[in-house]
């Protein structure tokens, strides 16, 4: 796989049982790139290791006054120099390619998992963790994957050099062969402590980042309640904890680096001291002593890769663990489905609750529990968080359809929709039927003031469609973000649209206009609105009360407000005492007239009488 061939057509099915298994899976899926980097690494490192033999051969040629051997040594050194440059260039190219392709594979896997799980992902894993995995963690994972081939090449080179020195000059080669493994393994006892300190630092940094994000997101509220300084002090303390943790981690890695410098130096001293003695005794030549000395000196270069692989693994292991935790999440149903990829039409029916949304009608659903309403909205869209009875659309189980077909048939907008940064034109550039224009959708969602705010915030945008939306729409109010998200849903014009509290953040006057706009634009299509707003309920063709996970009442809003106390309690926010008083009035057990309170149902009756009189 080359960089220009990205993205992958199919990133594969990862082994997400643990972090190390995930790293092993990534490595196995890049064997071609790993072998290529290994080959270039061997060429580079062996060429570097060959220089000492060339230098020793040349010096011995000078001592023996042999011009031909000196010329041969010069030619061999030139060849080594060329292969060193060639191997280093293509080793770097192959290693970076492995790094980028591994990171791209992880990002594609995360994007695919996010698309499969939808809004259920952020209920299982914090959104900040998903962002951290897809940005910083993929870099650390890619670092380890590309470092593996260079480490193997360096390790093989060290073994070859040690074997070559033993054969070339046994008296000194044995010293080197014994000392080099000690150098390579000396830092192993320190690695667990260094890893723990690095993990502790990342944990502190994650908490500080989370605190900073919360502070920025709620800065307007914090200023309103005077809590800005308090949260800034908390972040200041958190950042100091990160600094202290980083210093402790850096000290440990500095100690490991110092050992990697000290021990080779001691080995070199030992080799020189022992070699000088052997040279005085005449057991080795000057050229052989220079060769062994140079080989030990140059061995520090491949040995540094032992420290690098240790650091790469210690940093990538927790990152791979986090990535595996996200990738191991599964949908309650199979994303491929067992039916043909078709888009059914007809009535929407949920056997679990008994909810029926007739085709072409606006159905309003009232749930006393907001969390239950959110779960019901997901189930209606075929995104059930757990296994159970499937929702039927035109008699076809949505869980048995491929995920793409189910999402095309039913679009769900949750109560906290996300706006992506970019222009308004980009925001509304979504798959659509073409029957609803952007202007119609924005008008129905009452986005006139939103367009004005966007134009004012973008000085270079004359056309509101070219106005830029900041990250998550932070420059807009909650109601404005909600209406833009509603316009985005309306422009798709799906057969079935499920809206979960689409107007909870807007004022009553705007809500009334939004309700009328949605009803008008969605005429002839199936729309399900989970809400407790009387303005939306009053425009619905059918109102369904879901209580304790089952349909408790069905009818029109004005009928249910009179005859169903549970419905009235949710819609009018009545307390248990007020509900008891109303029930007592119906049975003749009501309290004194002055204790009786006016409810929304009575107000509606009075309005009807006034209209009839007029």
XYZ file of C-alpha atoms in Angstrom:
614
model
C 0.000 0.000 0.000
C 1.357 3.387 -1.066
C 0.262 6.745 0.318
C -1.269 7.791 -2.995
C -3.507 4.697 -2.902
C -5.189 5.743 0.348
C -7.884 5.418 1.573
C -8.217 1.658 1.846
C -11.108 0.119 -0.034
C -11.631 -2.108 3.004
C -9.572 -1.475 6.176
C -10.399 -4.988 7.382
C -11.854 -6.458 10.568
C -9.554 -5.563 13.488
C -8.610 -7.816 16.380
C -9.876 -5.521 19.145
C -9.614 -7.973 22.050
C -6.703 -6.018 23.554
C -4.190 -3.312 22.736
C -1.249 -5.664 21.963
C -3.476 -7.874 19.797
C -4.609 -4.800 17.863
C -0.983 -3.749 17.286
C -0.127 -7.271 16.135
C -3.106 -7.207 13.745
C -1.943 -3.899 12.274
C 1.547 -5.287 11.751
C 0.250 -8.429 10.030
C -1.792 -6.306 7.652
C 1.326 -4.407 6.592
C 3.721 -7.292 5.987
C 4.614 -6.008 2.526
C 5.596 -2.591 3.823
C 7.344 -4.103 6.841
C 9.494 -6.434 4.728
C 10.343 -3.571 2.381
C 11.453 -1.371 5.295
C 13.333 -4.331 6.803
C 15.255 -4.913 3.575
C 16.276 -1.275 3.250
C 17.103 -1.169 6.947
C 19.406 -4.171 6.671
C 21.156 -2.561 3.709
C 21.633 0.664 5.644
C 22.734 -0.813 8.973
C 25.016 -3.476 7.503
C 26.666 -0.827 5.356
C 27.257 1.274 8.462
C 28.597 -1.794 10.274
C 30.892 -2.565 7.327
C 32.769 0.713 7.634
C 34.899 -0.395 10.639
C 36.148 -3.402 8.711
C 37.047 -1.122 5.810
C 38.874 1.301 8.113
C 40.777 -1.507 9.830
C 41.695 -3.033 6.482
C 42.911 0.340 5.230
C 45.050 1.033 8.308
C 46.602 -2.401 8.140
C 47.333 -1.766 4.444
C 49.168 1.444 5.405
C 51.138 -0.402 8.088
C 52.059 -3.116 5.561
C 52.750 -0.480 2.867
C 50.337 -2.168 0.432
C 48.968 0.304 -2.114
C 46.652 -2.177 -3.797
C 44.946 -3.145 -0.550
C 44.634 0.518 0.386
C 42.969 1.262 -2.965
C 40.653 -1.697 -2.513
C 39.712 -0.426 0.946
C 38.947 2.991 -0.531
C 36.702 1.513 -3.213
C 34.832 -0.614 -0.652
C 34.383 2.439 1.599
C 32.911 4.372 -1.333
C 30.477 1.531 -2.027
C 29.512 1.463 1.670
C 28.939 5.201 1.623
C 26.657 4.898 -1.390
C 24.662 2.001 0.099
C 24.398 3.836 3.423
C 22.820 6.849 1.696
C 20.620 4.675 -0.522
C 19.438 2.470 2.345
C 18.799 5.415 4.657
C 16.746 7.251 2.023
C 14.486 4.357 1.160
C 14.311 3.138 4.777
C 12.956 6.522 5.777
C 10.531 6.496 2.845
C 9.272 2.988 3.657
C 9.032 3.686 7.383
C 7.043 6.894 6.911
C 4.761 5.079 4.464
C 4.132 2.377 7.084
C 3.455 5.064 9.682
C 0.959 6.987 7.555
C -0.831 3.922 6.184
C -1.186 2.410 9.668
C -2.604 5.677 11.024
C -4.944 5.933 8.027
C -6.175 2.369 8.573
C -6.970 3.122 12.230
C -8.764 6.347 11.291
C -10.848 4.536 8.673
C -11.757 1.852 11.203
C -12.807 4.513 13.705
C -14.832 6.402 11.085
C -16.574 3.186 10.041
C -17.354 2.300 13.650
C -18.689 5.803 14.292
C -20.961 5.562 11.251
C -22.206 2.127 12.318
C -23.010 3.069 15.915
C -24.313 6.571 15.253
C -25.429 8.497 18.315
C -25.129 5.337 20.433
C -21.338 5.722 20.310
C -21.192 8.803 22.536
C -23.407 7.097 25.118
C -20.896 4.273 25.429
C -17.672 6.241 25.017
C -16.999 9.914 25.713
C -16.836 11.997 22.542
C -13.519 13.467 23.701
C -12.013 9.991 23.903
C -13.073 9.213 20.337
C -11.456 12.453 19.153
C -8.285 11.693 21.137
C -8.045 8.211 19.623
C -8.574 9.480 16.068
C -5.948 12.238 16.406
C -3.132 11.785 18.930
C -3.454 8.044 19.513
C -3.274 7.076 15.844
C 0.052 8.920 15.595
C 1.525 6.895 18.475
C 0.157 3.646 17.032
C 1.649 4.494 13.634
C 4.984 5.294 15.297
C 5.229 1.829 16.820
C 4.188 0.087 13.608
C 6.873 1.838 11.567
C 9.535 1.429 14.282
C 9.181 -2.365 14.336
C 10.906 -2.946 10.986
C 13.788 -0.598 11.833
C 14.237 -2.298 15.209
C 14.352 -5.761 13.624
C 16.898 -4.542 11.064
C 19.016 -3.007 13.832
C 18.795 -6.178 15.979
C 19.830 -8.406 13.063
C 22.702 -6.066 12.280
C 23.937 -6.207 15.881
C 23.843 -10.003 15.795
C 25.722 -10.098 12.473
C 28.384 -7.691 13.755
C 28.899 -9.661 16.957
C 29.198 -12.925 15.019
C 31.539 -11.273 12.521
C 33.801 -9.919 15.281
C 33.975 -13.332 16.955
C 35.049 -14.888 13.660
C 37.346 -11.982 12.720
C 39.100 -11.596 16.083
C 37.873 -14.068 18.764
C 39.863 -12.545 21.616
C 38.067 -9.188 21.349
C 34.933 -10.422 19.585
C 33.885 -12.492 22.591
C 34.088 -9.406 24.811
C 31.861 -7.500 22.409
C 29.453 -10.427 21.968
C 28.987 -10.639 25.737
C 28.805 -6.896 26.352
C 26.319 -5.912 23.611
C 23.382 -8.007 24.944
C 23.999 -6.437 28.344
C 23.743 -3.013 26.728
C 20.518 -3.943 24.962
C 18.843 -5.446 28.035
C 20.159 -3.080 30.718
C 17.211 -0.694 30.490
C 14.501 -3.359 30.656
C 14.065 -3.099 34.472
C 13.409 0.634 34.096
C 10.804 0.356 31.330
C 7.777 -0.607 33.527
C 8.341 2.420 35.759
C 8.837 4.688 32.742
C 5.649 3.321 31.181
C 3.643 3.916 34.355
C 4.887 7.493 34.565
C 4.052 8.086 30.910
C 0.548 6.646 31.410
C 0.059 8.838 34.486
C 1.136 11.890 32.492
C -1.338 11.100 29.692
C -4.113 10.572 32.236
C -3.440 13.970 33.803
C -3.238 15.596 30.373
C -6.559 14.026 29.384
C -8.258 15.369 32.504
C -6.833 18.838 31.901
C -8.020 18.764 28.276
C -11.491 17.663 29.349
C -11.644 20.425 31.951
C -10.507 22.992 29.384
C -13.147 21.840 26.885
C -15.893 22.028 29.498
C -14.739 25.480 30.572
C -14.674 26.843 27.015
C -18.051 25.287 26.185
C -19.671 26.752 29.300
C -17.791 30.038 29.427
C -20.917 32.115 28.828
C -22.722 30.441 31.700
C -19.663 30.613 33.965
C -19.402 34.335 33.420
C -23.080 34.719 34.200
C -22.767 33.001 37.599
C -19.340 34.422 38.389
C -17.602 31.046 38.250
C -15.052 31.888 35.578
C -12.164 32.442 38.029
C -13.039 29.281 39.926
C -12.804 27.088 36.842
C -9.673 28.866 35.643
C -8.046 28.089 38.997
C -9.054 24.453 38.596
C -7.524 24.330 35.136
C -4.385 26.048 36.426
C -3.985 23.380 39.100
C -4.675 20.634 36.559
C -2.064 22.039 34.154
C 0.503 22.160 36.970
C -0.206 18.509 37.719
C 0.408 17.733 34.045
C 3.693 19.627 34.176
C 4.891 17.764 37.274
C 3.896 14.426 35.721
C 5.702 15.332 32.481
C 8.866 16.266 34.376
C 8.852 12.962 36.287
C 8.313 11.041 33.052
C 11.072 12.981 31.286
C 13.494 12.267 34.132
C 12.949 8.527 33.762
C 13.430 8.615 29.992
C 16.511 10.808 30.466
C 17.907 8.181 32.846
C 17.278 5.474 30.240
C 18.986 7.585 27.564
C 21.931 8.232 29.878
C 22.371 4.517 30.505
C 22.282 3.920 26.764
C 25.221 6.353 26.455
C 27.160 5.287 29.559
C 27.218 1.533 29.049
C 28.498 1.618 25.434
C 31.213 3.984 26.631
C 32.248 1.541 29.350
C 32.247 -1.300 26.830
C 34.435 0.743 24.501
C 36.905 1.445 27.319
C 37.022 -2.244 28.155
C 37.614 -3.210 24.528
C 40.394 -0.626 24.061
C 42.124 -1.587 27.334
C 41.978 -5.297 26.546
C 42.882 -4.726 22.878
C 45.959 -2.631 23.685
C 47.212 -5.426 25.906
C 46.690 -7.961 23.136
C 48.442 -5.693 20.628
C 51.481 -5.336 22.918
C 51.673 -9.078 23.200
C 51.499 -9.316 19.417
C 48.322 -11.414 19.430
C 46.414 -8.898 17.251
C 47.410 -6.344 14.685
C 46.807 -2.606 14.809
C 44.251 -2.907 12.016
C 42.295 -5.537 13.934
C 42.274 -3.344 17.064
C 40.998 -0.348 15.059
C 38.371 -2.540 13.411
C 36.963 -3.813 16.701
C 37.106 -0.353 18.286
C 35.291 1.227 15.334
C 32.697 -1.559 15.296
C 31.885 -1.009 18.982
C 31.657 2.733 18.424
C 29.276 2.371 15.483
C 27.147 -0.229 17.283
C 25.734 2.576 19.419
C 23.819 3.716 16.324
C 21.663 0.567 15.850
C 21.470 0.110 19.611
C 19.575 3.405 19.888
C 16.700 1.696 18.113
C 16.316 -0.609 21.117
C 15.479 2.440 23.216
C 13.185 3.800 20.494
C 11.142 0.605 20.220
C 10.767 0.545 23.993
C 9.499 4.130 24.017
C 7.252 3.538 21.000
C 5.642 0.493 22.608
C 5.164 2.162 25.979
C 3.418 5.118 24.329
C 1.441 3.123 21.771
C 0.185 0.371 24.104
C -2.334 2.570 26.004
C -3.270 4.265 22.717
C -3.924 0.892 21.104
C -5.911 -0.150 24.171
C -8.167 2.896 23.816
C -8.567 2.312 20.084
C -9.408 -1.354 20.657
C -12.016 -0.389 23.267
C -13.794 1.840 20.757
C -13.473 -0.641 17.889
C -14.787 -3.505 20.020
C -18.182 -1.808 20.434
C -20.888 -3.587 18.492
C -24.340 -2.708 17.241
C -27.288 -4.630 18.590
C -28.060 -5.732 15.016
C -25.985 -6.780 12.031
C -24.969 -3.867 9.800
C -25.057 -6.022 6.660
C -28.633 -7.226 7.208
C -30.242 -10.384 5.936
C -32.560 -8.759 3.372
C -32.017 -7.153 0.014
C -30.919 -3.506 0.060
C -34.318 -1.911 -0.581
C -36.038 1.146 0.889
C -39.511 0.108 2.137
C -42.463 2.471 2.574
C -45.664 2.309 4.584
C -46.735 2.513 8.206
C -44.054 2.641 10.889
C -44.836 0.239 13.744
C -42.923 -0.565 16.928
C -44.048 -3.923 18.382
C -42.183 -3.278 21.636
C -44.358 -0.288 22.598
C -47.296 -0.737 20.233
C -46.595 2.642 18.620
C -48.087 3.082 15.134
C -47.198 6.009 12.862
C -49.488 5.877 9.792
C -47.874 6.650 6.461
C -48.214 10.262 5.334
C -49.278 11.532 8.775
C -47.704 13.718 11.432
C -47.587 11.613 14.584
C -46.613 13.157 17.902
C -45.312 10.930 20.702
C -45.377 12.001 24.343
C -43.028 10.268 26.817
C -42.651 11.308 30.397
C -39.012 10.163 30.458
C -36.652 12.074 28.094
C -34.167 9.188 28.110
C -36.908 6.753 27.137
C -37.902 9.106 24.318
C -34.318 9.109 23.040
C -34.150 5.317 23.090
C -37.497 5.099 21.306
C -36.279 7.508 18.606
C -33.205 5.344 18.028
C -35.283 2.199 17.816
C -37.658 3.802 15.318
C -34.659 4.523 13.097
C -33.347 0.970 13.274
C -30.506 1.916 15.626
C -31.636 -0.094 18.655
C -29.002 0.056 21.454
C -29.807 -3.533 22.439
C -31.288 -6.614 20.850
C -35.072 -6.895 20.792
C -38.112 -6.834 18.564
C -37.436 -4.911 15.369
C -39.428 -1.887 14.233
C -41.458 -2.545 11.081
C -41.720 -0.175 8.126
C -44.375 -1.312 5.710
C -44.175 -4.732 7.384
C -40.391 -5.002 6.779
C -38.154 -5.307 9.906
C -35.615 -2.497 9.830
C -33.063 -4.609 11.713
C -32.987 -7.057 8.815
C -32.144 -4.374 6.260
C -28.562 -3.278 5.517
C -27.651 -0.306 7.665
C -27.512 2.052 4.671
C -31.010 1.106 3.530
C -32.454 1.505 7.037
C -30.941 4.964 7.383
C -32.199 5.982 3.942
C -35.724 4.891 4.859
C -35.841 6.521 8.295
C -33.886 9.610 9.308
C -33.563 10.309 13.034
C -32.580 13.703 14.419
C -31.717 13.441 18.099
C -32.285 16.114 20.683
C -28.676 17.327 20.620
C -27.695 17.489 16.925
C -24.146 18.471 15.955
C -23.276 21.155 13.405
C -20.035 20.635 11.515
C -17.745 23.597 10.886
C -17.762 25.062 7.374
C -20.108 27.155 5.285
C -23.882 26.924 5.471
C -23.796 25.572 1.915
C -21.561 22.718 3.113
C -23.882 22.037 6.048
C -26.884 21.640 3.763
C -24.984 19.640 1.144
C -26.425 16.293 2.231
C -27.986 13.369 0.347
C -31.499 14.526 -0.549
C -34.453 13.673 -2.751
C -34.250 17.010 -4.575
C -37.900 17.781 -3.833
C -37.087 20.261 -1.038
C -34.813 23.230 -1.725
C -32.483 24.779 0.814
C -34.613 27.948 0.851
C -37.780 25.968 1.618
C -36.087 24.028 4.400
C -34.600 27.149 5.999
C -37.964 28.923 5.780
C -39.843 26.042 7.347
C -37.302 25.906 10.193
C -37.603 29.682 10.710
C -33.885 30.346 10.147
C -34.184 33.972 9.042
C -32.485 35.383 12.139
C -29.859 32.612 11.947
C -28.890 33.693 8.432
C -28.567 37.296 9.569
C -26.341 36.253 12.485
C -24.131 34.171 10.194
C -23.722 37.014 7.685
C -22.838 39.465 10.449
C -20.240 37.026 11.771
C -18.706 36.519 8.294
C -17.558 39.876 6.951
C -16.530 38.506 3.554
C -19.782 36.597 2.902
C -22.449 38.451 0.961
C -24.479 35.313 0.328
C -25.745 33.708 3.583
C -24.999 30.285 2.083
C -21.297 31.231 2.042
C -21.306 32.310 5.693
C -19.115 30.168 7.901
C -20.317 28.136 10.859
C -17.812 27.805 13.680
C -16.954 24.514 15.357
C -20.181 22.880 16.621
C -21.922 26.197 15.906
C -20.620 27.720 19.149
C -21.193 31.272 17.881
C -24.947 30.563 17.647
C -27.508 30.150 20.390
C -28.976 26.762 21.254
C -32.211 27.569 19.465
C -30.406 28.732 16.337
C -28.304 25.557 16.210
C -31.440 23.495 16.693
C -33.244 25.172 13.800
C -30.265 24.802 11.442
C -30.117 21.104 12.271
C -33.856 20.858 11.604
C -33.395 22.543 8.207
C -30.654 20.017 7.396
C -33.033 17.179 8.241
C -35.882 18.690 6.232
C -33.803 19.143 3.095
C -33.027 15.416 2.993
C -36.781 14.803 2.586
C -36.772 11.163 3.802
C -39.822 8.909 3.621
C -39.902 8.803 7.420
C -38.475 11.592 9.586
C -38.155 11.119 13.364
C -37.540 14.302 15.367
C -36.639 14.130 19.060
C -37.574 17.425 20.776
C -36.798 19.578 17.698
C -37.955 22.855 19.308
C -36.947 22.477 22.964
C -34.546 25.468 22.806
C -36.751 28.028 20.987
C -39.351 30.466 22.292
C -43.069 29.777 21.956
C -43.686 32.215 19.092
C -40.879 30.742 16.990
C -41.959 27.249 17.986
C -45.465 27.846 16.653
C -44.091 28.989 13.283
C -41.649 26.067 13.148
C -44.473 23.620 13.877
C -46.579 25.064 11.069
C -43.609 25.064 8.684
C -42.725 21.432 9.390
C -46.327 20.300 8.964
C -46.659 22.163 5.687
C -43.343 20.974 4.231
C -43.821 17.352 5.319
C -47.341 17.009 3.895
C -47.739 13.538 2.406
C -44.679 12.145 4.204
C -44.455 10.283 7.500
C -43.205 12.396 10.384
C -42.813 11.324 14.010
C -42.130 14.021 16.584
C -41.230 13.105 20.161
C -42.249 16.161 22.128
C -44.314 17.494 24.987
C -44.913 20.913 23.418
C -48.653 21.745 23.156
C -47.940 23.787 20.019
C -46.565 20.766 18.175
C -49.067 18.360 19.680
C -52.004 20.496 18.621
C -50.941 20.286 14.946
C -50.400 16.523 14.945
C -52.752 14.192 13.061
C -52.275 11.603 15.764
C -50.941 11.867 19.315
C -49.630 8.823 21.162
C -48.861 8.667 24.884
C -46.143 6.160 25.763
C -46.079 5.325 29.469
C -43.766 2.758 31.076
C -42.631 1.536 27.672
C -46.119 0.942 26.255
C -48.737 2.927 24.373
C -51.185 4.143 27.006
C -53.459 6.400 24.939
C -54.031 7.496 21.344
C -56.040 10.430 20.037
C -55.911 14.136 19.343
C -54.229 16.578 21.654
C -57.405 18.381 22.747
C -59.164 15.119 23.469
C -56.300 13.620 25.457
C -55.781 16.776 27.514
C -59.325 16.349 28.874
C -59.651 12.603 29.374
C -56.119 11.328 30.132
C -54.590 12.517 33.408
C -51.172 10.979 32.704
C -51.001 12.782 29.371
C -52.094 16.036 30.986
C -49.468 15.664 33.704
C -46.679 15.433 31.143
C -47.901 18.146 28.780
C -49.015 20.741 31.349
C -46.324 19.873 33.944
C -48.999 19.248 36.585
C -47.920 18.005 39.987
C -49.480 14.947 41.604
C -51.487 17.221 43.899
C -52.936 19.153 40.979
C -53.798 15.933 39.149
C -55.584 14.683 42.275
C -57.593 17.894 42.542
C -58.776 17.599 38.926
C -59.768 13.995 39.430
C -61.567 15.003 42.614
C -63.565 17.625 40.745
C -64.809 14.989 38.320
C -66.043 12.819 41.236
C -67.487 15.681 43.238
C -64.708 15.639 45.823
C -62.972 18.820 44.785
C -61.834 21.367 47.322
C -63.108 24.936 47.706
C -63.463 26.987 44.537
C -60.631 29.257 45.515
C -58.209 26.267 45.620
C -58.999 25.289 42.059
C -56.272 26.103 39.490
C -56.646 26.832 35.806
C -55.021 24.273 33.499
C -54.098 24.413 29.865
C -57.146 22.294 28.923
C -59.508 24.816 30.486
C -57.719 27.654 28.749
C -58.209 25.890 25.418
C -61.945 25.416 26.172
C -62.315 29.094 26.970
C -60.531 30.027 23.745
C -62.935 27.818 21.771
C -65.952 29.460 23.401
C -64.566 32.909 22.604
C -64.005 31.926 18.977
C -67.563 30.540 18.670
C -69.038 33.672 20.237
C -67.026 35.884 17.911
